GROMACS .gro file of C-alpha atoms in nm:
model
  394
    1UNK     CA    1  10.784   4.823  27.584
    2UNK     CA    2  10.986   4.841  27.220
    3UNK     CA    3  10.684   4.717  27.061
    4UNK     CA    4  10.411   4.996  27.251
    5UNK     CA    5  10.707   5.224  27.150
    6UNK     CA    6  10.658   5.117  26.764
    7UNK     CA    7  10.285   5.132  26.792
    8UNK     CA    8  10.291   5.471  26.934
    9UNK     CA    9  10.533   5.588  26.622
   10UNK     CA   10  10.462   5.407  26.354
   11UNK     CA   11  10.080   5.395  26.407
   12UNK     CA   12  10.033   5.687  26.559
   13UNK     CA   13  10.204   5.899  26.282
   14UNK     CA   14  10.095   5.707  26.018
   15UNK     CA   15   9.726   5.773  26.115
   16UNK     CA   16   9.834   6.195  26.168
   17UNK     CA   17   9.958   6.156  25.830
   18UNK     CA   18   9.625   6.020  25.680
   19UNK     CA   19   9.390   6.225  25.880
   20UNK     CA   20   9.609   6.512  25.759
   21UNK     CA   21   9.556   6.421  25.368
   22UNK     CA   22   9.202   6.423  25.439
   23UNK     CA   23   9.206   6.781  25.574
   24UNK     CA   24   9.138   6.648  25.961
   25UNK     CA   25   9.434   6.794  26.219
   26UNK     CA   26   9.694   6.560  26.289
   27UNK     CA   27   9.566   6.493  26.645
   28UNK     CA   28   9.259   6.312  26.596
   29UNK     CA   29   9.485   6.072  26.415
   30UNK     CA   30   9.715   5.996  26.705
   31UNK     CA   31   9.429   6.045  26.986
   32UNK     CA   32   9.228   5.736  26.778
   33UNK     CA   33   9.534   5.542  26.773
   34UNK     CA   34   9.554   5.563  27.162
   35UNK     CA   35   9.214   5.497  27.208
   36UNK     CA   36   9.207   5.210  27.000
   37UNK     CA   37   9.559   5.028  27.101
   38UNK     CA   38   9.478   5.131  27.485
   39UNK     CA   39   9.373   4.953  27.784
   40UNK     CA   40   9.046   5.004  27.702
   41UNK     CA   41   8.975   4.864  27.349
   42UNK     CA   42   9.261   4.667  27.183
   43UNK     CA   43   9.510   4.648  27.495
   44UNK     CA   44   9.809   4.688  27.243
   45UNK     CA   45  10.031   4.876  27.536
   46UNK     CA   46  10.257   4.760  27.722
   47UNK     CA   47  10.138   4.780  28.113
   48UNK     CA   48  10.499   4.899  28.204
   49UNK     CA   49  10.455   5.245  27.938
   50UNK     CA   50  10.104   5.322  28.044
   51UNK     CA   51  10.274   5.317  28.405
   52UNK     CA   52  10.481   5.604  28.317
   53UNK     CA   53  10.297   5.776  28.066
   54UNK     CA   54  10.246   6.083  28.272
   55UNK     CA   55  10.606   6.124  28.274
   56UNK     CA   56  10.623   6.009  27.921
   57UNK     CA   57  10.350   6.308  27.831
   58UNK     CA   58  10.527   6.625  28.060
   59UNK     CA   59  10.858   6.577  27.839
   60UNK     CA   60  10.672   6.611  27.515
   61UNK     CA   61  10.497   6.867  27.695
   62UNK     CA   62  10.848   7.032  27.818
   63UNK     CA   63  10.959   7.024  27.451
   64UNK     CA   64  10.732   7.230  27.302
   65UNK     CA   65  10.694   7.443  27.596
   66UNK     CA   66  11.072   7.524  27.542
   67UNK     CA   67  11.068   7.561  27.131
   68UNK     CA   68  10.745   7.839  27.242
   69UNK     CA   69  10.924   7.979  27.462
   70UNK     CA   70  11.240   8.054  27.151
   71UNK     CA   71  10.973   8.158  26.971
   72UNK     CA   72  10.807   8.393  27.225
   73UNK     CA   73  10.846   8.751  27.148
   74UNK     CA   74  10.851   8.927  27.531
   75UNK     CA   75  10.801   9.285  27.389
   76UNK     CA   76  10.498   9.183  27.128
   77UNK     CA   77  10.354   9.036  27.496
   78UNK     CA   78  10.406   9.357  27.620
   79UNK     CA   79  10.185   9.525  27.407
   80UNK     CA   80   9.871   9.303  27.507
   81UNK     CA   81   9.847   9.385  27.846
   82UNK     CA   82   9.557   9.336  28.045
   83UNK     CA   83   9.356   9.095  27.838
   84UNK     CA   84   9.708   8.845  27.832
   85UNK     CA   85   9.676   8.854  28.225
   86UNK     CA   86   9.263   8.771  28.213
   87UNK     CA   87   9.315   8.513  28.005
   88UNK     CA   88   9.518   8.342  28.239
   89UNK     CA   89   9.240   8.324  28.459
   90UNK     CA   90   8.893   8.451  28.371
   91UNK     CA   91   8.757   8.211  28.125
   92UNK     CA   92   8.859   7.878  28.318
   93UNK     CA   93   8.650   8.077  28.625
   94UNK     CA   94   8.345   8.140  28.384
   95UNK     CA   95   8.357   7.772  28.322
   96UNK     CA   96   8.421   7.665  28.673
   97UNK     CA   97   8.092   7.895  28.726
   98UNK     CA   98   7.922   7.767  28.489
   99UNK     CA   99   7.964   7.365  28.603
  100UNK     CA  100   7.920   7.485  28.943
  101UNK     CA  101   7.555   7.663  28.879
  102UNK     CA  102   7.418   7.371  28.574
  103UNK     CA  103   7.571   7.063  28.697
  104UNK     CA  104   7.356   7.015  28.988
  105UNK     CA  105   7.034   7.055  28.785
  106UNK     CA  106   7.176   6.854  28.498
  107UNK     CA  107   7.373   6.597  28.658
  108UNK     CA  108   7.200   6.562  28.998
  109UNK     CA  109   7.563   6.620  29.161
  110UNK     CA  110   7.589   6.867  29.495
  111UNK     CA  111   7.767   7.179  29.435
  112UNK     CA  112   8.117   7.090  29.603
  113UNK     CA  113   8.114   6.826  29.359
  114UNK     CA  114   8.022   7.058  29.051
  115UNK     CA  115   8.323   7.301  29.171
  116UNK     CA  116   8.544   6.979  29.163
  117UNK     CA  117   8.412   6.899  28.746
  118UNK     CA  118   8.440   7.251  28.690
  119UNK     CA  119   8.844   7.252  28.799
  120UNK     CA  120   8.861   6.982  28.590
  121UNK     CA  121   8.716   7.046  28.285
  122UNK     CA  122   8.844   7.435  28.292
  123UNK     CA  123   9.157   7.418  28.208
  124UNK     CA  124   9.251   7.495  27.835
  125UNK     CA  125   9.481   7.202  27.688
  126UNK     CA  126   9.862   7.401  27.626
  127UNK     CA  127   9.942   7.061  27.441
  128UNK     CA  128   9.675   7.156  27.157
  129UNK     CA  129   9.701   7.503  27.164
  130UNK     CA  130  10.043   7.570  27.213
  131UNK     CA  131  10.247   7.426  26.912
  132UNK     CA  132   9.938   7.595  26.719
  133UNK     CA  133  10.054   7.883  26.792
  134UNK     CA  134  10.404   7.880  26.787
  135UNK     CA  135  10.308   7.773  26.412
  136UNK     CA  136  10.072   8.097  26.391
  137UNK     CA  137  10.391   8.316  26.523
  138UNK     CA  138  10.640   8.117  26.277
  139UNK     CA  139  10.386   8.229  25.927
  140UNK     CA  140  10.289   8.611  26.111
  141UNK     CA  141   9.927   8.574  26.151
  142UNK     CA  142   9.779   8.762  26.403
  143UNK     CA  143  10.109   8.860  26.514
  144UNK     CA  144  10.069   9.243  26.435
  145UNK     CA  145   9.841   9.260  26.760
  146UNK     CA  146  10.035   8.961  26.913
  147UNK     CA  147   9.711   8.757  26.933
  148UNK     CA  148   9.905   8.386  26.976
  149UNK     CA  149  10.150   8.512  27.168
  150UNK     CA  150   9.842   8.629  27.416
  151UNK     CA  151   9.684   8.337  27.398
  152UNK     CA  152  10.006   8.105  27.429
  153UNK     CA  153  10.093   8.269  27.780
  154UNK     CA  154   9.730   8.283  27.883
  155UNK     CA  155   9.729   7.920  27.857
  156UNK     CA  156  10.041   7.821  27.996
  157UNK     CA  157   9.854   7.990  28.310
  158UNK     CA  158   9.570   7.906  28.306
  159UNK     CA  159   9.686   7.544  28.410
  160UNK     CA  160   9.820   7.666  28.763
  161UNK     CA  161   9.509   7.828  28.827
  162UNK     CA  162   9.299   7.550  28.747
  163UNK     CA  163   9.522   7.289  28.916
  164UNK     CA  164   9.586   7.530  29.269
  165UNK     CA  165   9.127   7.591  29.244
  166UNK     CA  166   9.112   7.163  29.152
  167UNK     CA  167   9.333   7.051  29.508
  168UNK     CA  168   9.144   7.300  29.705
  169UNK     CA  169   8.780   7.177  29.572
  170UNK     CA  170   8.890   6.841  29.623
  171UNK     CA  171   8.968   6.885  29.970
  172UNK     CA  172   8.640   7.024  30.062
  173UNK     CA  173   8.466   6.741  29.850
  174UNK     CA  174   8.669   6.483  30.127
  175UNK     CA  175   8.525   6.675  30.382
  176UNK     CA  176   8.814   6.908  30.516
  177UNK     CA  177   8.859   7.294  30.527
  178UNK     CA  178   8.974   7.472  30.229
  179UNK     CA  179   9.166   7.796  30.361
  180UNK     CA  180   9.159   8.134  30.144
  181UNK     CA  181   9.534   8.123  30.217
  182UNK     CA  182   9.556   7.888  29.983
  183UNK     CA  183   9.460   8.049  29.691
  184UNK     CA  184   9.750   8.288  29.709
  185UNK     CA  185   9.930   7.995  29.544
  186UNK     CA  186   9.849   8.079  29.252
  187UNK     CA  187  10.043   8.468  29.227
  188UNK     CA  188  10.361   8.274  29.428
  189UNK     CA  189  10.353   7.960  29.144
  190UNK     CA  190  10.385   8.227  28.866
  191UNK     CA  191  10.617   8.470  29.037
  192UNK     CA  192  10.821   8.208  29.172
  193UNK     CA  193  10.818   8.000  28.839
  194UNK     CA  194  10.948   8.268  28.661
  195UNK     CA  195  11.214   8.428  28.883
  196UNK     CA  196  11.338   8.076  28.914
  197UNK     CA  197  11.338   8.022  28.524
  198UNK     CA  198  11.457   8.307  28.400
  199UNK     CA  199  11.770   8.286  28.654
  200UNK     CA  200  11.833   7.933  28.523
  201UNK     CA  201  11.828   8.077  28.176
  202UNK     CA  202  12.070   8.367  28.268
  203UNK     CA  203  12.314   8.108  28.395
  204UNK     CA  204  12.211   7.860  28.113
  205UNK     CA  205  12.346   8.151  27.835
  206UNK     CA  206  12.663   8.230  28.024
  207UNK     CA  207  12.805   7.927  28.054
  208UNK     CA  208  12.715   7.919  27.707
  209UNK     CA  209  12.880   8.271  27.659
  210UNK     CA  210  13.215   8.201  27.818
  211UNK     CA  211  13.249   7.862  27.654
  212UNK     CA  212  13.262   8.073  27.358
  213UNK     CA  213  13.500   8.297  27.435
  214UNK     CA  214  13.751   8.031  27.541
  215UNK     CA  215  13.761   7.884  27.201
  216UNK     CA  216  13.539   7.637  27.317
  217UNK     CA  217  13.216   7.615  27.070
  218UNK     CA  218  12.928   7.413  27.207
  219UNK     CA  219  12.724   7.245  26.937
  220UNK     CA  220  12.421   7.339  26.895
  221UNK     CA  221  12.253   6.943  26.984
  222UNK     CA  222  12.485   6.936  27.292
  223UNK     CA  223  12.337   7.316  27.350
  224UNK     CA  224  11.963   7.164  27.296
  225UNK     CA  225  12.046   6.857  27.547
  226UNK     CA  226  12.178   7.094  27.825
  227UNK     CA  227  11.846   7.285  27.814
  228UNK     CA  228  11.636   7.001  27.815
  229UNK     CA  229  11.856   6.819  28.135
  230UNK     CA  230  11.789   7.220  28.321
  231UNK     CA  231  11.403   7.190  28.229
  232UNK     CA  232  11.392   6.873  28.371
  233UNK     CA  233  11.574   7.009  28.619
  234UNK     CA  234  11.280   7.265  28.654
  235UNK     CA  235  10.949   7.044  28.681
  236UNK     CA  236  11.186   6.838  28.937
  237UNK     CA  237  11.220   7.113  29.130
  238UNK     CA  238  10.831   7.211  29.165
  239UNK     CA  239  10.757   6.872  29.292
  240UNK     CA  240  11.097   6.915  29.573
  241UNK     CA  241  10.899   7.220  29.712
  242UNK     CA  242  10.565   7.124  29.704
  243UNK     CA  243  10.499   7.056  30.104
  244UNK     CA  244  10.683   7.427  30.107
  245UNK     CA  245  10.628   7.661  29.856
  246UNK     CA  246  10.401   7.692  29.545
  247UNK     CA  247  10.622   7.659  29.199
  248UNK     CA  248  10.552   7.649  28.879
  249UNK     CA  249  10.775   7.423  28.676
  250UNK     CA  250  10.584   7.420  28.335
  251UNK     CA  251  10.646   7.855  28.333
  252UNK     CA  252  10.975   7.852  28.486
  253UNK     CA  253  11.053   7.666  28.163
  254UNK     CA  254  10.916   7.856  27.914
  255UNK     CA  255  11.085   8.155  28.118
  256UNK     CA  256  11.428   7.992  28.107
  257UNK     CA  257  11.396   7.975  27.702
  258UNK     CA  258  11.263   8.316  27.698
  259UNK     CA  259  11.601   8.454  27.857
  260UNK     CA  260  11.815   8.231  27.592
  261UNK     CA  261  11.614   8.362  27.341
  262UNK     CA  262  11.666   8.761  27.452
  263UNK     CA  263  12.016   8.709  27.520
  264UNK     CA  264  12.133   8.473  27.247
  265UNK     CA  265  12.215   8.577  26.905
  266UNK     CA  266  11.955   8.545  26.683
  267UNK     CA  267  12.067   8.296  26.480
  268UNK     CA  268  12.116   8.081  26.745
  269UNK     CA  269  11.779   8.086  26.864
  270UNK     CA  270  11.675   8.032  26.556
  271UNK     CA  271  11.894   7.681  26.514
  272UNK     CA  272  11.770   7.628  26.901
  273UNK     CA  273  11.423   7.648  26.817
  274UNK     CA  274  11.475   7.452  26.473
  275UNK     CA  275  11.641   7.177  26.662
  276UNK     CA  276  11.323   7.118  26.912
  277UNK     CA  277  11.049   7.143  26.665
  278UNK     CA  278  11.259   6.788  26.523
  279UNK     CA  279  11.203   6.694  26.868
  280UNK     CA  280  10.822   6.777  26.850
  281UNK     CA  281  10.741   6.531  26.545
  282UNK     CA  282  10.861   6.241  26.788
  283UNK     CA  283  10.723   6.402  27.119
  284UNK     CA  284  10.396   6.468  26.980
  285UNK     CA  285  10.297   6.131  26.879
  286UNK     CA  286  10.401   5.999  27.210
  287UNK     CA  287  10.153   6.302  27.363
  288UNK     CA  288   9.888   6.199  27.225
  289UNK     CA  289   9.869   5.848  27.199
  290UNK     CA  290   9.928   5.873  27.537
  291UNK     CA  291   9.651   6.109  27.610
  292UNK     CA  292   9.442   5.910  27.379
  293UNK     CA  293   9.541   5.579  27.564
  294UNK     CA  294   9.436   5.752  27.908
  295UNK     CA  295   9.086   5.812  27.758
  296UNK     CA  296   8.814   5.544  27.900
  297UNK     CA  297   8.527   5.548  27.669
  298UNK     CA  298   8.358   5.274  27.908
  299UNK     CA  299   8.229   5.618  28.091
  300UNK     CA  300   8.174   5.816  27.793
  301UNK     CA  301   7.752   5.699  27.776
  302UNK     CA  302   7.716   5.741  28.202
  303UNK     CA  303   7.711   6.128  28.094
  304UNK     CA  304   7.513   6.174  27.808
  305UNK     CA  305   7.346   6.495  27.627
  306UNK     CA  306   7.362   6.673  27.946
  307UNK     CA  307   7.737   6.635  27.958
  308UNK     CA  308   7.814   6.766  27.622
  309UNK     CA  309   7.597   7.066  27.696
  310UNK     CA  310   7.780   7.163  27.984
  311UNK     CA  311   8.146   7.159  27.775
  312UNK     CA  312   7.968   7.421  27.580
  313UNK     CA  313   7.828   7.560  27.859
  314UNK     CA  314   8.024   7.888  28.008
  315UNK     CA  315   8.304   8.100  27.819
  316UNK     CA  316   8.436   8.388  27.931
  317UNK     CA  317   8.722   8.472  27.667
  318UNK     CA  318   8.488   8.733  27.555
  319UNK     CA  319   8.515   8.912  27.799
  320UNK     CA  320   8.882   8.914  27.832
  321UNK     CA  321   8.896   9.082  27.514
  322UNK     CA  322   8.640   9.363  27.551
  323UNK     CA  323   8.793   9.746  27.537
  324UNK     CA  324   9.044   9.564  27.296
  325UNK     CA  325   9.159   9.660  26.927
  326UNK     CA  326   9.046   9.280  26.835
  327UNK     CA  327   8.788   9.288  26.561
  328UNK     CA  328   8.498   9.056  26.566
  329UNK     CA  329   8.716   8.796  26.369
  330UNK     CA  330   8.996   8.830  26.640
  331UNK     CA  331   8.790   8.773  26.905
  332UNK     CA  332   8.617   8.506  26.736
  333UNK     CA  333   8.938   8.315  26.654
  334UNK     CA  334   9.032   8.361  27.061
  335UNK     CA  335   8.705   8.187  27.100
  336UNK     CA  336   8.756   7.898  26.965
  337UNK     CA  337   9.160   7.873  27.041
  338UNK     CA  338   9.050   7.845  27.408
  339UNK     CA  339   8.818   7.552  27.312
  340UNK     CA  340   9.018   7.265  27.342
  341UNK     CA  341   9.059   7.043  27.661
  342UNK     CA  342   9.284   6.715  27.685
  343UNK     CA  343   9.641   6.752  27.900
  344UNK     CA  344   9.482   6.899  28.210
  345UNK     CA  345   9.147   6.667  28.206
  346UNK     CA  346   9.379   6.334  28.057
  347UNK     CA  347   9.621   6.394  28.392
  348UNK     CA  348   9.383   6.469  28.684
  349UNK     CA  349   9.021   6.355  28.551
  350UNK     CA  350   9.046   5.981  28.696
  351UNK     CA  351   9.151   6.158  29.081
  352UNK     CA  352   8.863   6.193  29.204
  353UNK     CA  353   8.741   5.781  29.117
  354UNK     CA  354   9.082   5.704  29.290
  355UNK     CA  355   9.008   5.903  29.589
  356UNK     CA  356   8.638   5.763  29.644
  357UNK     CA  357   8.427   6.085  29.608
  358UNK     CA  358   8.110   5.959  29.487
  359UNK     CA  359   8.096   6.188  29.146
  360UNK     CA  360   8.443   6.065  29.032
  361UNK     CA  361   8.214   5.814  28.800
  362UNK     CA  362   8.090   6.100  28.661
  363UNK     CA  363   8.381   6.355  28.656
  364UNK     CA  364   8.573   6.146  28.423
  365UNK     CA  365   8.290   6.059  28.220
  366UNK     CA  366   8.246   6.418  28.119
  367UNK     CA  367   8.610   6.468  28.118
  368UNK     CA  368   8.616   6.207  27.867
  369UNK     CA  369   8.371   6.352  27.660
  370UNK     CA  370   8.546   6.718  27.635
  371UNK     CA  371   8.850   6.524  27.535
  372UNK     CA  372   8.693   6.386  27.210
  373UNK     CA  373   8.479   6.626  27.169
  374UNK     CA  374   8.668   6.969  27.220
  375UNK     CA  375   9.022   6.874  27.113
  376UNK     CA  376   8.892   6.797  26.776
  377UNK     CA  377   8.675   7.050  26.712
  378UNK     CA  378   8.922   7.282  26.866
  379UNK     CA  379   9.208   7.215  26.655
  380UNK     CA  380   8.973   7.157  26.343
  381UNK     CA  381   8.883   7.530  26.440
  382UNK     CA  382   9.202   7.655  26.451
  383UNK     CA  383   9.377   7.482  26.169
  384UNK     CA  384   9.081   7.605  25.962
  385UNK     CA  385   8.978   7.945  26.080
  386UNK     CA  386   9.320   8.137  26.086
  387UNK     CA  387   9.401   8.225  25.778
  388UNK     CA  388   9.004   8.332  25.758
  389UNK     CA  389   8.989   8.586  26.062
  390UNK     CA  390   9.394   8.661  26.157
  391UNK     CA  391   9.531   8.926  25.969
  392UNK     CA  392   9.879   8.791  25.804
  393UNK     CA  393  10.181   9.036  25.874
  394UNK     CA  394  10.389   9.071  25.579
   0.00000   0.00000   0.00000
């Protein structure tokens, strides 16, 4: 495991750090190095880290969920309104449309089974677009109309929805009865996620707060370790209540640094949020190697053309944004933000094989594909376009 732990570091930065001096976004560097060193090609990885690598991939995930979450301005939010709350759903249903009308014609697949792609493949990736953004709120572009911090809470949604649409799709592919009950999971996970986070956060500060005023400073690392034990804490506590009650773990976190962000000192928010983008150098290389490791290109032919035209197939982010004050640029950058795909598709595109619906072949073959195809060219798009079509706040 020590020496899968050096490959993933030392080979998967190095590579970030080359594609980077060639003007290519640090991703494709790391997701190469897991393809290559995975299962799949070179075998480099140790068995007993690929067995936890889902685990392994929601704490990098937690991490930068939590530095967004500092970084998150609640009252910039504010003034986005309706098209923050559409984006948390409406373009992952366009695309779920979308699969479900042209897969059948292109792929030969029955419609259950094209609702069951279309949950997969629908979901935006938050581990691509998110520390984008926190980097677009960090250097004020596109902050004056509070574009990333739309599109960073959109996304962190649009997850849940996708996930709650993917178990119910999959239930009627096995044959059972989906119930419309079941959809009202999706209001309870965010509600519930965020009562529950932003109470941990309240508690979080205080003890913080009182520790204080006893004489008794917390440092800042210890502060940074408590938070990440409580957002562990968090995700723990989705999967507890599962059989019961509909949580969501990933926005209970970002909630729960929200609150420490509103109530702390700046300053200390500031040192908080310094302190976990550290964290993010190491946790992102171990994201995406892993993600990259989790890709089987065996499957990535079975598709072909047809696949990669249904990726591009439905978008509905347009439409989020219409009656807005977005220029054409705006929009345009929104676009392509909501482009890439790799956490969701990386973590539940293999289920269906492992359950033994017959298009599970095929499900993770065009997962695959929107993985290498879409993270890429959506992160190329971002790291590119920004400066181009956000305007920069001074």
């Amino acid at each position: 495991m020590l020496f899968s732990l050096a490959v993933i570091f030392l080979v998967g930065l190095s590579a970030a750090a080359i594609f980077q001096a060639i003007g290519l976004p640090r991703i494709i560097g790391m997701l190469a190095t897991g393809i290559l060193t995975g299962t799949y090609v070179l075998d480099l990885l140790d068995p007993k880290i690929l067995g936890i690598s889902s685990e392994l991939r929601q704490i990098a995930l937690i991490i930068i969920l939590i530095k967004a979450g500092l970084s998150l301005n609640l009252s910039d939010l504010k003034k986005v309104g309706r098209p923050a709350v559409m984006m948390s759903f409406l373009p992952a249903s366009f695309e779920i449309l979308g699969y479900f009308i042209l897969a059948p014609l292109l792929l030969g697949i029955n419609h259950t089974e094209a609702a069951v792609m279309g949950a997969v493949l629908g979901a935006v990736s938050p581990a691509v677009v998110v520390p984008r953004m926190v980097k677009l709120m960090e250097e004020k572009y596109g902050t004056e109309k509070s574009i990333p911090q739309m599109i960073l809470a959109g996304a962190s949604c649009d997850d849940i929805f996708v996930i709650v649409l993917f178990s119910t799709f999959v239930t009627m592919a096995q044959g059972g009865s989906a119930k419309a009950t079941d959809l009202l999971n999706i209001p309870v996970s965010i509600i519930l996620g965020v009562l529950l986070g932003s109470l941990s956060g309240f508690v979080l500060f205080y003890i913080f707060e009182i520790s204080y005023r006893k004489g008794n400073k917390i440092r800042n690392s210890t502060k940074v370790i408590a938070i990440l034990g409580l957002a562990f804490l968090l995700m723990s506590v989705e999967t507890f209540l599962k059989p019961y009650v509909a949580v969501s773990g990933l926005l209970a976190v970002v909630a729960m640094a929200c609150v420490i962000k509103i109530k702390a000192d700046k300053s200390v928010s500031a040192r908080l949020s310094e302190k976990f983008g550290k964290l993010w150098i190491a946790a992102e290389a171990v994201l995406f190697v892993l993600v990259g490791a989790a890709v089987d290109i065996r499957y990535t032919l079975t598709a072909g053309v047809a696949a990669v035209l249904l990726i591009f197939g439905a978008v509905g982010v347009w439409i989020c944004l219409l009656g807005t004050k977005l220029t054409l640029k705006e929009k345009l950058f929104c676009v392509t933000a909501y482009m890439p795909k790799a956490t969701v598709q990386a973590a539940i595109g293999s289920v269906p094989m492992s359950l033994g619906l017959p298009c599970g072949k095929i499900v993770l073959s065009v997962a695959v594909l929107a993985i290498l195809i879409t993270a890429p060219l959506g992160a190329i798009g971002i790291d590119r376009s920004y400066k181009r079509l956000l305007a920069h706040e001074e």
